[in-house]
Structures are given as C-alpha cells and as structure tokens.
Coordinates of C-alpha atoms in Angstrom, one line a residue:
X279 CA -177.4 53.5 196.6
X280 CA -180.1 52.5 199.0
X281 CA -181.3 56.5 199.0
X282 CA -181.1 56.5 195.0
X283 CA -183.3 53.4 195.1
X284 CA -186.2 55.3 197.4
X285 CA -186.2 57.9 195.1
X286 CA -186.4 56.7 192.3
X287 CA -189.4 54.2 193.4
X288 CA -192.1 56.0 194.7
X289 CA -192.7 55.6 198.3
X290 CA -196.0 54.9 198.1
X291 CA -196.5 52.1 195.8
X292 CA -194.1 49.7 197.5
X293 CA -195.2 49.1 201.1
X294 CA -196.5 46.1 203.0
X295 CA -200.0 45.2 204.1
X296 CA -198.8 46.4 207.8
X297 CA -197.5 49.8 206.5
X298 CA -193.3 49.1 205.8
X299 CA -192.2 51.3 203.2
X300 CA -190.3 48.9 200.9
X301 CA -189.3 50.6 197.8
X302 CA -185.9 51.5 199.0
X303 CA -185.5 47.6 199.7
X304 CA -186.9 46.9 196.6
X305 CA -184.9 49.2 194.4
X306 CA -181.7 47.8 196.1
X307 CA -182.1 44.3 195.6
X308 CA -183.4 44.6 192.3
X309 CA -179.8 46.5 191.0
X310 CA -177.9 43.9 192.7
X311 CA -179.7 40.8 191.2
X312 CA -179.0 43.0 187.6
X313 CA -175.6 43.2 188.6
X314 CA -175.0 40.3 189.5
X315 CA -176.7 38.8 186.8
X316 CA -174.6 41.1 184.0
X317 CA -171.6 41.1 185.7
X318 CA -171.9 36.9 187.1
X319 CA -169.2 37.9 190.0
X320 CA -167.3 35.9 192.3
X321 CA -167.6 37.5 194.7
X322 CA -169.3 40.1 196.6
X323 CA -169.7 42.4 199.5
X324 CA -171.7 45.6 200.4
X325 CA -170.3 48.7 202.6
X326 CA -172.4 50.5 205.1
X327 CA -171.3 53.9 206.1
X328 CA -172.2 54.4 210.1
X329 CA -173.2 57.8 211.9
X330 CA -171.6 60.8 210.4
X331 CA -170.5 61.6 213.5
X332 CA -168.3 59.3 214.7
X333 CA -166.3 59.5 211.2
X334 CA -162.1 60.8 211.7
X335 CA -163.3 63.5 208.9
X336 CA -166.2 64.7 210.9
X337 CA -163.7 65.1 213.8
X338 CA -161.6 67.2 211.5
X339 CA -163.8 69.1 210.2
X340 CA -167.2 69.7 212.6
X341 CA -169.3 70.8 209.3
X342 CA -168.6 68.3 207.2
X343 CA -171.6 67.0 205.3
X344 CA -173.6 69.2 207.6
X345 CA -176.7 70.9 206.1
X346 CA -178.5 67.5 205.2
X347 CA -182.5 67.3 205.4
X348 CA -184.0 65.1 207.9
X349 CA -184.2 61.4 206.8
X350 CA -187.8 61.0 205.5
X351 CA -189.8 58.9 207.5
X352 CA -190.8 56.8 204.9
X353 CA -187.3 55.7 204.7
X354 CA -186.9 54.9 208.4
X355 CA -186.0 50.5 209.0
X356 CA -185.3 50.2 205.7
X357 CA -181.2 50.1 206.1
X358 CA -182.0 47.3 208.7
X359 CA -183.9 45.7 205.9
X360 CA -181.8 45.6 203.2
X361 CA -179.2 44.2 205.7
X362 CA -181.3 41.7 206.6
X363 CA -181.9 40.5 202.9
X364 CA -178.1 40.9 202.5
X365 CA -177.8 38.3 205.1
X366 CA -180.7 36.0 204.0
X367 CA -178.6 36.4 200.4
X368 CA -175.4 35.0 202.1
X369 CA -173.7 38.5 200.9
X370 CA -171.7 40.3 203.6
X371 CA -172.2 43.6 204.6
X372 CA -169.1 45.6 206.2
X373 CA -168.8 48.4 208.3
X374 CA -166.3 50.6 210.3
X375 CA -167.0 52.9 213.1
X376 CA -165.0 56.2 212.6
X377 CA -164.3 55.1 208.5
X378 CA -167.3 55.4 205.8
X379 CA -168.3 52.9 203.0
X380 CA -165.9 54.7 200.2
X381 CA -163.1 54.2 202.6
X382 CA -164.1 50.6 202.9
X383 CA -164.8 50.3 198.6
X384 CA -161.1 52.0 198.3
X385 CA -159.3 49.1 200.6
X386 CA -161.3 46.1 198.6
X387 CA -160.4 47.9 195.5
X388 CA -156.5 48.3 196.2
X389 CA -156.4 44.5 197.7
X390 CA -158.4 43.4 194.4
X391 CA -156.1 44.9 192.0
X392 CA -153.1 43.9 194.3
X393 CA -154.4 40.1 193.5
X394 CA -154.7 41.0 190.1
X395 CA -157.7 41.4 189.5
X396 CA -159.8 43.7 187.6
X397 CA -162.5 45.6 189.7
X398 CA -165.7 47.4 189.4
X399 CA -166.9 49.4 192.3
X400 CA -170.4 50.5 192.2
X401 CA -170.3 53.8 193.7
X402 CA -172.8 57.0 193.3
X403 CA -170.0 59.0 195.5
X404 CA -167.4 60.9 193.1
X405 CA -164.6 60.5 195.8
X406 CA -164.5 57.3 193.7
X407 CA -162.9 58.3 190.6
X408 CA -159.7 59.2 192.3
X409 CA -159.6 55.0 192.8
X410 CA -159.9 54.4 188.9
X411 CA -156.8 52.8 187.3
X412 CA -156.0 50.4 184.4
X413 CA -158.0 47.7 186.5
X414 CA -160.5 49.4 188.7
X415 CA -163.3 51.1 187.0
X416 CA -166.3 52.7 188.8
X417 CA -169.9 51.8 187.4
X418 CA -171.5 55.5 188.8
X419 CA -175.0 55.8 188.4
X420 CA -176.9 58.7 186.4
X421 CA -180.1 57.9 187.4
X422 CA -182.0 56.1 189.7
X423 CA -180.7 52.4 190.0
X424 CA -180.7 51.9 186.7
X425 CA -178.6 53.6 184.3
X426 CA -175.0 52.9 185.2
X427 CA -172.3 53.9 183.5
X428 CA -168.9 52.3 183.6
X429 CA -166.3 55.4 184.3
X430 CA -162.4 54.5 183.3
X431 CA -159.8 57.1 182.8
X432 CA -160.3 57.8 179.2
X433 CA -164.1 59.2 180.7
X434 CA -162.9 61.1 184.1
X435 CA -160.3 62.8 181.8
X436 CA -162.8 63.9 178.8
X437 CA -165.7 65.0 181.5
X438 CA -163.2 66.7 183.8
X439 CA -159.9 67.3 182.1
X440 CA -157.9 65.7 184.6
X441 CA -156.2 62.2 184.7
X442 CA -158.2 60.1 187.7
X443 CA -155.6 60.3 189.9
X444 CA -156.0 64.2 190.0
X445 CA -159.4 63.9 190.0
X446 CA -159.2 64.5 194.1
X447 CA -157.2 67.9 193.7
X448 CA -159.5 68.9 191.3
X449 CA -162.3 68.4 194.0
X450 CA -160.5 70.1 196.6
X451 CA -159.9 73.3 194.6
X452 CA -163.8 73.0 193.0
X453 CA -165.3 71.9 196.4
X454 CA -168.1 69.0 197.1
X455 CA -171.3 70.4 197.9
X456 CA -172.7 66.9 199.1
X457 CA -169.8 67.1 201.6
X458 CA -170.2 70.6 202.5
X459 CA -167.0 71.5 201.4
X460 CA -166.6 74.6 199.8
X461 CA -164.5 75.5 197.4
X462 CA -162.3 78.5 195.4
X463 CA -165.1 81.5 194.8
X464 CA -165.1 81.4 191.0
X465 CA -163.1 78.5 190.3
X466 CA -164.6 75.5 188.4
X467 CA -163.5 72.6 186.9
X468 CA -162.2 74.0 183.8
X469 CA -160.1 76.8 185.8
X470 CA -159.1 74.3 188.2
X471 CA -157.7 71.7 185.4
X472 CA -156.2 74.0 184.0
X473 CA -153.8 75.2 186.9
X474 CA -153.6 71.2 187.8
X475 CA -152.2 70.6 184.6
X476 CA -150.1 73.5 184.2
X477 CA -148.5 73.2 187.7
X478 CA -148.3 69.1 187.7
X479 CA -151.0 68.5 190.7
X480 CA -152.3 70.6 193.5
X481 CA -148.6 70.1 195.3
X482 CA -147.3 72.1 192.5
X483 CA -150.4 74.9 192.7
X484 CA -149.3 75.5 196.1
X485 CA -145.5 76.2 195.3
X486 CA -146.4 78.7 192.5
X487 CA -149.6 80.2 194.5
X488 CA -147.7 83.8 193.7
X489 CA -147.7 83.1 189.9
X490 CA -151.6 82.9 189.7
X491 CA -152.6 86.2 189.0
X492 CA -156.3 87.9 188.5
X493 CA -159.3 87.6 190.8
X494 CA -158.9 83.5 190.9
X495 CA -155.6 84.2 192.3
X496 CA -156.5 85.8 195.1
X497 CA -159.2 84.1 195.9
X498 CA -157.3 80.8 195.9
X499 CA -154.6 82.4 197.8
X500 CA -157.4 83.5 200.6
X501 CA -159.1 80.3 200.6
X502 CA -156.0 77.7 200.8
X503 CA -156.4 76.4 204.3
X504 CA -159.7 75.2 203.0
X505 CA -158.5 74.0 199.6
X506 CA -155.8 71.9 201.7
X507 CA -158.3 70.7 204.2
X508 CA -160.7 69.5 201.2
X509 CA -157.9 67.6 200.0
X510 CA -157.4 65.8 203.3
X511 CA -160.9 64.9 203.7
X512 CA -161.5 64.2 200.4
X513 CA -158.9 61.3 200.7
X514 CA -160.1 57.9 200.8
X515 CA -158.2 55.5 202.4
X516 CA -156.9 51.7 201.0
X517 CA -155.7 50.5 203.8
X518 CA -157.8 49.7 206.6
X519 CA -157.8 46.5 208.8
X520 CA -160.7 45.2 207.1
X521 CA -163.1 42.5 209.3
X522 CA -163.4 39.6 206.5
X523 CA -161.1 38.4 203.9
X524 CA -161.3 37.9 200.2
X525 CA -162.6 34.0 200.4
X526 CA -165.5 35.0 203.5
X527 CA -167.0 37.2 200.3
X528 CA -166.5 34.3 197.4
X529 CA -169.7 33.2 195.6
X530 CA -172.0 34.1 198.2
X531 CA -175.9 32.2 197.9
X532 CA -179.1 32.6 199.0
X533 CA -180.3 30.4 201.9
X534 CA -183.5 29.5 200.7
X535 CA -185.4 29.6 203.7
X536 CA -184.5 32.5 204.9
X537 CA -185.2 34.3 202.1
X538 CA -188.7 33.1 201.7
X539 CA -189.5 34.1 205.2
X540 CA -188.3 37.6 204.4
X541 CA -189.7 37.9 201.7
X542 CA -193.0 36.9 202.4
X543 CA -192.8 39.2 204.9
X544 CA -191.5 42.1 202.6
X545 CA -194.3 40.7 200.5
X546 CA -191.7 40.6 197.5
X547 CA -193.1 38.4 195.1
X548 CA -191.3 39.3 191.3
X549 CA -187.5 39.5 193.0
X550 CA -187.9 36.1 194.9
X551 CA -187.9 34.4 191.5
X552 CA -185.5 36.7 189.7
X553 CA -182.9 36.1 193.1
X554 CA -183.4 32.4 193.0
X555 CA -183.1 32.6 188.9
X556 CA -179.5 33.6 189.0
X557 CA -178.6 30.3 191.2
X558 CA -180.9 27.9 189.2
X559 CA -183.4 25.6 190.6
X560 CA -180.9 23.8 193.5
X561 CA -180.1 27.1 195.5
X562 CA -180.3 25.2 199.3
X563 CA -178.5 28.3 201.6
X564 CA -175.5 26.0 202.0
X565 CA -172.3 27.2 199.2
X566 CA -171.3 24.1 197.3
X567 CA -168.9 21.5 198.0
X568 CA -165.4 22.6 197.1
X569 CA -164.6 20.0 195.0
X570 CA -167.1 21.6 192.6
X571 CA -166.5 25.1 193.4
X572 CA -164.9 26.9 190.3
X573 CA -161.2 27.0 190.1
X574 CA -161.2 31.1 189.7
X575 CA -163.0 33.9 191.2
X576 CA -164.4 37.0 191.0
X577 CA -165.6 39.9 193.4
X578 CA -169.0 42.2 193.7
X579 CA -170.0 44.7 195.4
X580 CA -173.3 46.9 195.7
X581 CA -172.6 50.5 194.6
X582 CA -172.6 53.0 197.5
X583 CA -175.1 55.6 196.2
X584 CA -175.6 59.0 196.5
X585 CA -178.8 60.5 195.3
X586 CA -179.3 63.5 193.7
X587 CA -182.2 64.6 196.4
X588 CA -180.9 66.8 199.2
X589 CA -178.2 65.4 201.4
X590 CA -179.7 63.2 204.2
X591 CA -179.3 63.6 208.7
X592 CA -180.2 60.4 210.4
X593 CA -180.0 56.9 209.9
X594 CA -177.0 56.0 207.4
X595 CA -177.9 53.3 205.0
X596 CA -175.8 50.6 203.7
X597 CA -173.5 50.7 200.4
X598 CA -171.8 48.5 198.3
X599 CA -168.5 48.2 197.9
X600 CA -165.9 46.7 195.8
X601 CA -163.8 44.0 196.3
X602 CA -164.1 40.4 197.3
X603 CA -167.2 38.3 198.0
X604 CA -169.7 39.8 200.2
X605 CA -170.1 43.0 201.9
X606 CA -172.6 46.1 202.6
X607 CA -171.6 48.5 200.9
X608 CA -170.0 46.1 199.4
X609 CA -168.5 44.5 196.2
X610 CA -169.5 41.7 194.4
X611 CA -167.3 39.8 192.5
X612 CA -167.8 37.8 189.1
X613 CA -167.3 34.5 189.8
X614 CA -164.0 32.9 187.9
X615 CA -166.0 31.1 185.8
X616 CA -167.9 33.5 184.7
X617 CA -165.4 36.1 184.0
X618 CA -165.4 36.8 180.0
X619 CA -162.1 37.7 178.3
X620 CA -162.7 41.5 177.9
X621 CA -162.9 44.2 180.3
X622 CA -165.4 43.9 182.7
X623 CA -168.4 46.2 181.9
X624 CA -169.3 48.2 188.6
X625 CA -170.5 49.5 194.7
X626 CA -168.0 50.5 196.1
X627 CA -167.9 51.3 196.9
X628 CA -168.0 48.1 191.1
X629 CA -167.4 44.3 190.4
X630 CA -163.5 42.4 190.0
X631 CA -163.1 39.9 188.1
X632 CA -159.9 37.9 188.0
X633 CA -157.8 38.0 184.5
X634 CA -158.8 34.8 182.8
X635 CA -157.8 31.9 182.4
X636 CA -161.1 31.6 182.1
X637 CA -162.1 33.4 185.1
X638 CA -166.2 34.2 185.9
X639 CA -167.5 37.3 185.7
X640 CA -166.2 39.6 189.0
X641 CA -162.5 39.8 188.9
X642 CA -160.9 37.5 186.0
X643 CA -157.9 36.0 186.2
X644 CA -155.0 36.3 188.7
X645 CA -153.5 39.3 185.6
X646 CA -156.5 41.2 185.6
X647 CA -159.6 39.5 187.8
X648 CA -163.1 41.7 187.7
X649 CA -164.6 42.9 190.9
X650 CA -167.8 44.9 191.3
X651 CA -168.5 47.4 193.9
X652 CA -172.2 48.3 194.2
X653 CA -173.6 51.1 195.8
X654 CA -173.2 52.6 199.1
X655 CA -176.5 53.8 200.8
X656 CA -176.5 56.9 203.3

C-alpha cells in the first residue's frame, strides 16, 4: 500500500523544507485515517513484509519476485517513516523474518474469524482472495489509495469464475507476474476455470492430466512442475506464532505529543487535524481507563498494497494487515461499539468487526465481529 500511495501522489509536491520525500507517508496515513474513520474499528495492526530474500519462498524458488526495478530514490526512509507514525499512532506494526505481510494478514484473518468475527483485510496483493470466506472480505484497491473495493465471494467468482477458495489454483495454472511466476503458455483464466471446475480443483487437474487434450494439454502437461510449485508458493499461511495478541492491537490512540513532534517534522499540517478528529478533542497518548473502554471490539488493519508500477528491489515497505488491533501491515479493527449491524463494508493484509450485540465498527460481535486489514507496502 505504502508503494500505491507514492504513486499515486506525486513525489514532488510532498517533501519537506530539508528535502524528505513525504508523499508515500502522506498517502498512507491519509487511507488509514479514511479507514478508520468509515470502518470505526477496534482494533488494528499493520504488516511489514522484510527483505525478499530471507523469505522460505525465496529459498524455494531463487527467482521468485525477481525482475523488480530499483526502489526509486525518492522513496528511500519513507518505510521507517510510516513506522514511525504507526508508533506515534499507538498502531502496531508486525513483521516476520523469513514470512511476508500476506502471511501475517492470513494468520490475523483465520484467528479473527476463529473469534467470530467478521474481517476486512486491506490488501492490494491478490494471494488474498484465496482468504475470503462468509466473514473475511478483502477491501483490494483499484487505484491509488483511494478507490477500494470490498471483494466477497459472490465478486472473486463473477470476475474469475472460480469459488475463492480456488482462487489459488487458478493462480498457479494462470501464473503471477508480480511474483515472477509463470504460468501454462496459453492458459488464462477462463481456460483455467474451466478445467478447475470440470475436474473439482487443481488436485483433480493433475489426476486427469491425460484427459486434457489440444495444445493446452500439452503444454500444461510440460509445464506441471511449475504449476505445482506456483501452488506451493502461492500459499499463504494462517498459522504463524504471531508476536502480539488480539487485545496488544485493541483501540489503539494517538499519543499526542508524539505525534505533533512528527509531524511537525513531516510538516503534515491537514492530517494532524483529520488524525486527532477521529479521537475527539481529549486524545492524551494514554488508551482509556478500562472501566470506560467499550464492552466489544473490533480489528483494523492497513491494506498491504501492491501498485500497479513495476515490481520494486530494495527496501520493503510496511503493509497492513488484518486482524486485531494494531499492526504494520496490519489490521485495524472496528471498535465494538462502533460496529453497525450489517456487513462490514477492508490491509491485510481489511477490517473485523465483531457480530453485534452492538459491536463498533472492526469485527462485530463474538458471531460475526468486523476486522479490517489495510495495506501492505513493498
């Protein structure tokens, strides 16, 4: 998300009187305070994603996401900035050597739903969709940070013909050109559905590889040690040994100070009031007492993002990521109280909110809380 944001803001109009590029700072924190401030979660985190290469897919696979342009140099400190405004915000950031931010969105999402809540991960990776179920939905950016679409089932199976939970087959056989994976010469989505839907998943595919016939055929049967490594890397995982817990990420707040220090210093004028105008006038860095915290909860998280701009080498930024409160690439989560009775409307690697009764926004109550996962930067 952090490298949608410094596209989409020109570099140039958004840097300090010293020289700091900003508008990859800028663009970050503004999505989050709209997420926030649409979505009123619980609780929130935001995933980072570390160094390529110290990731268990790179180890697997030495090319994967190779091929990606240098990291501009205008974007250079601004990862360490956002995490510094993350922790002036009181939102916690996670990351895992050897595991990236979508790894991190998947856990918080599986241990949302598991409480029963309802979670939006705010993701611009499409390894998310294969985490959308009844209760997780991914808000996926279009463009820059500020058309984002909520994806559920009903829109993963009319763009791409496949249920969500097929969506990573699909991806195997079609390939990931962010990732560097290549897929079947001449097979698309369409073609791929098709066979994934005829044969009952890519486990069926491979049993029946002799019964595809035409130029497709063989080229699938050629390329199937690819197609089956895709599929491995393309896995993300829901259960890591995560460094917080659920309540470290409830209803994070600003500590007043420290935010005005940054920001004076990021010469942010316009989000300092909109950040403090989500906590009122009495934001004072410390969370409040617990005997008038809200009685429910909810969970947000900045979506990881992925820009549409060539695939970046260098310095990883952070992502959001979905599940409870706090995180990089995290998740913000509606706060209980917030949480309205609908579905929620999502980094992370999307919101949760708890089901009601009466939950805020971000997971909503124990049946079906809402959780947000916001974007993951790169």
């Amino acid at each position: 998300m952090a490298f949608r944001a410094f596209y989409a803001l020109p570099a140039e109009n958004f840097a300090t009187s010293s020289g700091q590029h900003t508008n990859a700072v800028h663009g970050f924190t503004s999505m989050l305070i709209n997420l926030i401030k649409d979505q009123k979660p619980t609780h929130v985190a935001v995933a980072f994603d570390v160094s390529d290469d110290t990731t268990f897919r790179k180890a697997e696979y030495s090319e994967y996401k190779g091929g990606r342009n240098e990291t501009p140099q205008e974007f250079r400190g601004q990862i360490d900035l956002i995490d510094q405004v993350m922790e002036a915000w009181g939102i916690k950031t996670i990351k895992m050597p050897g595991y990236e931010a979508d790894d991190i969105l998947a856990t918080l999402a599986a241990r949302g739903e598991a409480a029963g809540y309802e979670v939006l991960l705010v993701s611009g990776d499409r390894d998310a969709f294969q985490l959308i179920t009844d209760n997780v939905f991914v808000l996926y950016p279009k463009q820059g940070v500020s058309n984002i679409p909520r994806m559920d089932a009903a829109a993963i199976e009319e763009k791409y013909f496949v249920p969500p939970s097929r969506y990573s087959d699909l991806a195997a056989l079609v390939g990931e050109s962010a990732d560097n994976l290549a897929g079947v010469p001449g097979v698309g989505p369409k073609t791929a559905a098709k066979w994934i839907n005829l044969y009952g998943g890519l486990e069926g595919i491979l049993e029946n590889l002799d019964s595809i016939g035409g130029k497709v055929g063989g080229a699938l049967r050629e390329n199937i040690d690819a197609v089956k490594r895709n599929r491995r890397l393309n896995q993300l995982l829901k259960d890591l040994e995560l460094p917080v817990t659920l309540a470290e990420l409830e209803e994070p707040r600003p500590n007043r100070q420290e935010v005005e220090t940054l920001f004076d210093t990021l010469e942010f004028k316009t989000l300092r009031a909109r950040l403090f105008a989500l906590y009122g006038d009495d934001t004072a860095g410390a969370p409040p007492k617990p005997s008038t915290r809200p009685t429910t909860r909810s969970w947000t998280t900045p979506p990881p993002w992925r820009s549409s701009s060539p695939p970046v080498r260098g310095a990883v930024p952070p992502s959001p990521c979905s599940w409870f409160p706090g995180g990089s690439v995290t998740t913000p989560l509606p706060s209980p109280s917030c949480v309205p009775t609908g579905r929620p409307t999502s980094s992370c690697h999307p919101w949760t909110r708890r089901p009601m009764p009466s939950l805020p926004s971000g997971f909503k109550t124990p049946k079906k809380p809402r959780s947000c996962t916001s974007s993951r930067t790169r």
